[in-house]
XYZ file of C-alpha atoms in Angstrom:
400
model
C -59.171 -43.199 2.236
C -60.350 -46.237 2.912
C -58.594 -49.777 4.841
C -59.943 -53.152 4.194
C -59.964 -55.485 6.966
C -61.183 -59.046 7.238
C -64.275 -59.682 9.347
C -65.342 -63.483 9.751
C -68.677 -64.626 11.498
C -70.282 -67.919 11.639
C -71.578 -68.283 8.039
C -69.841 -66.246 5.739
C -66.375 -64.506 5.459
C -66.716 -60.995 4.948
C -64.956 -57.732 4.382
C -65.532 -54.393 6.310
C -64.345 -51.078 4.963
C -63.508 -48.338 7.131
C -64.225 -45.151 6.178
C -61.639 -42.168 7.689
C -63.303 -39.300 5.677
C -66.094 -39.176 8.241
C -65.740 -36.755 11.151
C -65.666 -40.038 13.080
C -64.179 -43.425 12.051
C -67.129 -45.577 10.474
C -67.438 -48.673 9.277
C -69.145 -50.203 6.158
C -69.066 -54.253 5.762
C -69.700 -55.427 2.551
C -70.721 -58.735 1.396
C -71.586 -61.063 -1.284
C -74.924 -60.563 -2.350
C -75.335 -64.252 -3.387
C -72.964 -65.248 -0.574
C -72.771 -68.867 0.603
C -70.579 -70.897 3.105
C -67.117 -71.692 2.205
C -67.129 -69.284 -0.739
C -63.772 -67.679 1.390
C -65.276 -64.053 0.028
C -62.093 -61.731 0.942
C -59.262 -63.922 -0.233
C -57.854 -61.392 -2.142
C -58.522 -57.618 -2.156
C -57.568 -54.242 -3.606
C -58.890 -50.891 -3.826
C -58.334 -47.534 -5.717
C -60.496 -44.695 -5.629
C -63.937 -45.180 -5.160
C -63.722 -48.779 -6.293
C -62.774 -51.974 -4.321
C -62.498 -55.786 -5.463
C -63.202 -58.656 -3.463
C -62.170 -62.434 -4.559
C -63.964 -65.525 -3.431
C -61.925 -68.402 -5.200
C -63.525 -71.299 -3.964
C -67.588 -70.147 -4.544
C -69.854 -71.679 -6.769
C -68.149 -75.115 -6.896
C -64.530 -73.652 -6.890
C -65.621 -71.682 -10.357
C -64.982 -68.604 -7.957
C -66.354 -64.972 -8.201
C -64.859 -61.505 -7.932
C -66.879 -58.681 -6.461
C -66.501 -54.904 -7.332
C -67.945 -52.536 -5.147
C -68.204 -48.631 -5.878
C -68.800 -46.208 -3.473
C -71.536 -43.137 -3.549
C -71.059 -41.272 -0.364
C -71.681 -43.412 2.520
C -73.091 -46.528 0.201
C -71.190 -49.050 -1.491
C -73.045 -50.805 -4.483
C -71.857 -54.141 -6.025
C -71.407 -55.937 -9.287
C -70.452 -59.401 -9.547
C -67.496 -60.307 -12.663
C -66.433 -63.622 -13.483
C -64.752 -64.915 -16.960
C -66.591 -65.489 -19.827
C -65.486 -69.284 -19.884
C -65.495 -70.284 -16.350
C -65.452 -73.386 -15.265
C -65.256 -75.667 -12.044
C -62.117 -75.553 -10.238
C -60.884 -72.346 -12.012
C -60.972 -70.704 -8.499
C -61.498 -67.225 -10.718
C -60.342 -64.361 -7.968
C -57.575 -66.008 -6.243
C -55.878 -62.784 -7.323
C -57.364 -59.409 -7.839
C -56.452 -55.919 -8.503
C -57.743 -52.637 -9.697
C -56.490 -49.356 -10.564
C -59.179 -46.650 -12.219
C -61.417 -47.726 -14.852
C -59.700 -51.269 -15.109
C -59.686 -54.711 -12.833
C -57.685 -57.490 -13.205
C -58.416 -60.721 -12.055
C -56.555 -64.150 -11.910
C -58.011 -67.743 -11.985
C -54.734 -70.259 -11.218
C -57.072 -73.257 -11.310
C -58.056 -72.437 -14.886
C -56.755 -75.666 -17.205
C -58.102 -76.721 -20.671
C -58.319 -80.304 -19.693
C -57.520 -82.620 -17.130
C -53.827 -82.454 -16.995
C -53.979 -79.823 -14.926
C -54.219 -76.179 -14.332
C -52.301 -73.501 -16.847
C -53.716 -70.991 -15.008
C -55.484 -67.421 -16.432
C -55.908 -63.898 -15.945
C -58.469 -61.143 -16.950
C -59.097 -57.840 -17.488
C -62.134 -55.939 -16.980
C -62.983 -52.224 -17.778
C -65.637 -50.095 -16.594
C -67.969 -48.478 -19.065
C -67.855 -44.653 -17.755
C -71.359 -43.895 -19.342
C -73.395 -46.841 -17.541
C -70.914 -47.920 -14.707
C -70.893 -51.367 -15.767
C -67.503 -53.497 -15.571
C -67.242 -56.182 -18.748
C -64.338 -58.275 -19.879
C -62.349 -56.627 -21.991
C -59.125 -59.038 -22.314
C -57.270 -62.264 -21.468
C -53.840 -62.033 -20.854
C -52.384 -64.802 -22.327
C -48.627 -65.676 -21.702
C -46.285 -66.557 -24.423
C -45.405 -70.316 -23.071
C -48.349 -71.730 -21.100
C -47.206 -74.638 -18.791
C -49.274 -76.779 -16.161
C -49.322 -76.080 -12.485
C -47.629 -73.282 -12.247
C -49.942 -71.190 -10.471
C -50.249 -68.575 -13.246
C -52.718 -66.303 -11.855
C -52.426 -66.609 -8.151
C -51.230 -63.226 -7.742
C -52.069 -60.507 -10.136
C -51.943 -56.623 -10.276
C -52.533 -53.611 -12.539
C -51.424 -49.956 -12.885
C -51.829 -47.769 -15.479
C -51.340 -49.612 -19.169
C -49.630 -52.219 -17.516
C -50.565 -55.770 -15.342
C -48.420 -58.035 -13.901
C -49.487 -61.884 -13.592
C -47.602 -63.911 -11.322
C -46.640 -67.519 -11.424
C -44.835 -68.811 -8.283
C -44.485 -72.348 -9.336
C -42.673 -71.593 -12.782
C -39.359 -73.528 -13.727
C -37.460 -70.573 -15.186
C -33.986 -72.124 -17.016
C -35.345 -75.326 -15.716
C -35.157 -74.151 -12.029
C -37.609 -76.141 -10.161
C -40.731 -73.559 -8.629
C -38.172 -70.943 -8.791
C -41.027 -68.560 -10.007
C -41.729 -66.107 -12.114
C -43.835 -63.049 -13.363
C -45.435 -61.714 -16.776
C -46.360 -58.490 -17.573
C -48.741 -57.189 -19.940
C -48.967 -54.027 -21.528
C -52.097 -52.460 -22.662
C -52.847 -50.893 -26.487
C -56.580 -49.608 -27.110
C -58.218 -52.340 -26.355
C -55.704 -55.239 -26.778
C -53.333 -56.503 -24.004
C -50.086 -58.074 -25.024
C -47.143 -59.364 -22.889
C -43.946 -57.373 -23.202
C -42.014 -58.778 -19.927
C -40.950 -62.269 -18.335
C -39.305 -61.633 -15.219
C -37.483 -63.652 -12.585
C -34.960 -63.332 -10.052
C -31.221 -63.026 -11.483
C -30.209 -65.034 -8.183
C -33.192 -67.818 -8.686
C -33.051 -71.127 -7.135
C -35.265 -74.138 -6.631
C -38.338 -73.419 -4.468
C -37.863 -69.544 -4.228
C -41.287 -69.203 -5.187
C -40.808 -65.619 -6.829
C -44.022 -64.582 -8.039
C -46.562 -65.307 -4.989
C -46.947 -62.018 -4.348
C -46.543 -58.988 -6.588
C -47.753 -55.056 -6.922
C -47.041 -52.500 -9.588
C -46.599 -48.795 -9.385
C -46.093 -46.999 -12.627
C -42.534 -47.991 -13.840
C -42.107 -49.909 -10.580
C -42.710 -53.822 -9.963
C -42.094 -55.620 -6.893
C -42.574 -59.500 -6.607
C -41.765 -61.237 -3.519
C -39.731 -64.884 -3.143
C -41.062 -66.132 0.036
C -38.957 -68.967 0.289
C -35.797 -67.759 -0.819
C -32.906 -68.978 1.220
C -32.155 -66.633 4.456
C -35.672 -66.033 5.145
C -36.985 -64.608 2.196
C -36.675 -61.731 -0.536
C -38.340 -59.264 -2.419
C -37.223 -57.865 -6.031
C -37.858 -54.262 -7.179
C -37.760 -54.028 -11.253
C -37.764 -50.895 -12.885
C -38.836 -50.160 -16.285
C -36.013 -48.881 -18.595
C -37.192 -45.387 -19.922
C -38.642 -45.729 -23.599
C -38.214 -49.510 -23.234
C -40.074 -52.432 -22.089
C -37.170 -53.863 -20.225
C -36.680 -54.082 -16.345
C -33.567 -53.703 -14.334
C -34.229 -55.218 -11.024
C -32.704 -54.927 -7.655
C -32.934 -57.314 -4.459
C -34.333 -56.091 -1.113
C -34.182 -58.017 2.178
C -34.957 -56.856 5.956
C -32.075 -56.112 7.627
C -32.611 -59.013 10.353
C -34.502 -61.255 7.522
C -33.328 -65.147 8.549
C -35.188 -68.788 8.901
C -38.206 -69.233 7.902
C -39.579 -65.559 8.149
C -41.441 -65.733 4.574
C -40.215 -62.166 3.890
C -41.943 -61.505 0.280
C -45.080 -63.498 0.775
C -47.005 -60.106 0.887
C -45.831 -56.948 -1.212
C -47.163 -53.848 -2.287
C -45.923 -50.823 -3.582
C -46.570 -47.218 -4.694
C -45.098 -44.311 -5.975
C -41.936 -44.055 -3.728
C -42.597 -46.826 -1.048
C -42.697 -50.198 -0.906
C -43.824 -52.552 2.240
C -42.896 -56.172 2.211
C -44.513 -58.887 4.559
C -42.522 -61.442 6.494
C -45.424 -62.972 8.514
C -43.201 -65.785 10.651
C -40.390 -62.830 11.972
C -40.200 -64.445 15.276
C -38.812 -60.924 16.820
C -41.885 -60.704 19.555
C -42.385 -64.776 19.627
C -43.139 -67.529 17.329
C -44.275 -66.229 14.231
C -45.376 -62.875 15.585
C -44.390 -61.388 12.012
C -43.248 -58.198 11.124
C -43.414 -55.762 7.776
C -40.718 -53.638 6.435
C -40.969 -50.311 4.534
C -38.373 -49.575 1.749
C -38.017 -45.749 0.110
C -36.979 -44.890 -3.199
C -34.116 -42.375 -2.694
C -35.010 -38.885 -4.971
C -33.422 -39.585 -8.251
C -33.183 -35.617 -9.092
C -29.928 -34.613 -9.865
C -29.011 -31.125 -9.080
C -25.640 -29.228 -10.296
C -25.853 -26.454 -7.850
C -22.313 -25.911 -5.908
C -21.255 -29.425 -4.800
C -20.286 -29.748 -1.110
C -17.303 -31.375 -0.278
C -15.518 -31.991 3.148
C -12.103 -30.759 4.006
C -12.182 -33.411 6.944
C -13.945 -35.780 8.662
C -16.321 -33.073 10.575
C -15.660 -29.796 8.408
C -17.919 -29.446 5.020
C -17.659 -26.497 2.187
C -21.137 -26.184 1.049
C -23.913 -23.702 0.228
C -27.556 -22.929 1.646
C -28.923 -25.423 -0.116
C -27.144 -28.509 1.612
C -26.962 -29.494 5.180
C -23.315 -30.305 7.267
C -24.824 -33.300 9.028
C -25.875 -36.511 6.494
C -24.686 -39.281 5.087
C -21.992 -40.397 2.593
C -22.569 -43.535 0.382
C -19.221 -44.471 -1.308
C -17.617 -47.269 -3.168
C -15.113 -49.502 -1.181
C -12.476 -48.769 -3.673
C -12.088 -45.215 -1.885
C -12.944 -46.032 1.434
C -13.997 -49.339 2.763
C -12.480 -53.211 3.069
C -15.373 -55.084 2.075
C -16.630 -54.732 -1.507
C -19.868 -52.966 -1.916
C -21.009 -49.490 -0.578
C -21.349 -48.338 2.424
C -23.413 -45.386 4.071
C -21.369 -43.171 6.778
C -22.585 -40.737 9.300
C -20.423 -37.732 8.933
C -21.839 -36.671 12.483
C -19.359 -38.774 14.009
C -17.041 -36.503 15.416
C -14.037 -38.284 16.377
C -10.913 -37.684 14.163
C -10.907 -39.591 10.706
C -13.537 -41.649 11.797
C -16.988 -42.837 10.448
C -19.882 -44.906 11.636
C -20.579 -47.066 8.677
C -23.435 -49.316 7.494
C -22.819 -52.014 4.439
C -25.790 -51.243 2.058
C -24.536 -53.295 -1.313
C -22.133 -56.124 -2.492
C -22.468 -54.889 -6.035
C -23.892 -51.453 -6.835
C -25.457 -48.181 -5.820
C -28.537 -49.471 -3.872
C -31.848 -47.609 -5.680
C -33.793 -48.761 -2.556
C -32.849 -48.136 1.088
C -34.942 -49.627 3.886
C -35.794 -46.871 6.700
C -35.195 -48.748 10.399
C -37.676 -46.220 12.527
C -36.443 -45.488 14.771
C -32.854 -47.060 14.798
C -31.390 -45.585 11.679
C -33.293 -42.211 11.211
C -31.261 -40.341 14.184
C -30.972 -36.770 12.673
C -33.584 -34.277 11.426
C -31.999 -34.137 7.854
C -29.545 -35.779 5.574
C -28.274 -35.753 2.449
C -26.021 -38.865 0.490
C -23.347 -37.534 -1.432
C -20.873 -39.731 -3.080
C -16.720 -39.304 -3.316
C -14.682 -38.744 -6.237
C -10.826 -39.802 -7.070
C -9.718 -36.615 -5.134
C -11.558 -37.055 -1.898
C -13.984 -34.512 -2.467
C -17.472 -35.608 -1.436
C -19.791 -34.555 -4.048
C -23.931 -35.448 -4.044
C -24.848 -37.664 -6.123
C -28.332 -38.414 -7.558
C -29.472 -40.646 -4.511
C -30.930 -38.319 -1.766
C -33.058 -39.155 1.130
C -35.152 -36.115 2.376
C -37.454 -35.442 5.152
C -36.210 -37.517 7.974
C -37.758 -36.989 11.452
C -35.505 -37.498 14.597
C -36.212 -40.781 16.668
C -38.377 -40.337 19.672
């Protein structure tokens, strides 16, 4: 596995790659072969397997360039890529993403005339025989508008790519922001979805950051009131529609800019809040979220006969969490998590989770919330039996 880190010397911004597959940690410093002053090489970065991509959006009179590096053993070789229609001011490389043999590059300054920048995004594909990367498609949205920063954030996963436009005005709401999802069919890419926050408000800047992994997309809205927010979208099975869920840090507030940076991979998502001030002004924080296991089992449902006694089989632990709707067990609308290891008679320690529907993503606050060896989420039915729902957390580790 490799980890990227920005390194700056007196002449040019550079990127260092740390290779942890070796017996000892080693650093591979990579630079643009045509580097020059003020290129800002390393402004955008991504990595996938043996391939890394780095953007330099203000190089060559703000035309911009992107660089794809290929690892062979301990050596990284380089190819410069740029769009077939590159022009001064395009800022090609403002956003980059890579997945396997495909890469996507944003150019948020791209504009057809002097009215302003429409922005653009480009897909490149690697020739599996020659190893050469060439442009395959331009990701053209259905409603191009000037000065929306389309292409500042991009990501790609499998047959899907996403492009953010944080200054878009969905529904006429100024700078609420949006993102566009594209799907590949053969060598062609077409827009299949246009997404934005369901609770959008002016200047949220949804789409400032985007990431995609399989059927899940995450987008940050760093200026959302209350310190920022992020939104996770899931592609509905067999469809090109996407369902969304809003997530926030448990202590997000003020000018934290929660959502300025986001990434998602498999069952985990991470959201940056660079101006969180837990350890002083703008000390910054990052929050990890986990998608609960959605595998349903019909194996003998456990249920509680009291606050401390559970009837179960060997597949279930009696120490765990219950999630229940407020209509059954709480005064405030929404869903709560109840720790049934609390032993006082008829009492439950609770943490409010959601004000509308069963949450799909739960924040892991280590070590504050992870205090038991293993736990299972179960739900309550109308007869006061607690049965397992399709939401389950697994593999928790006791707090130190």
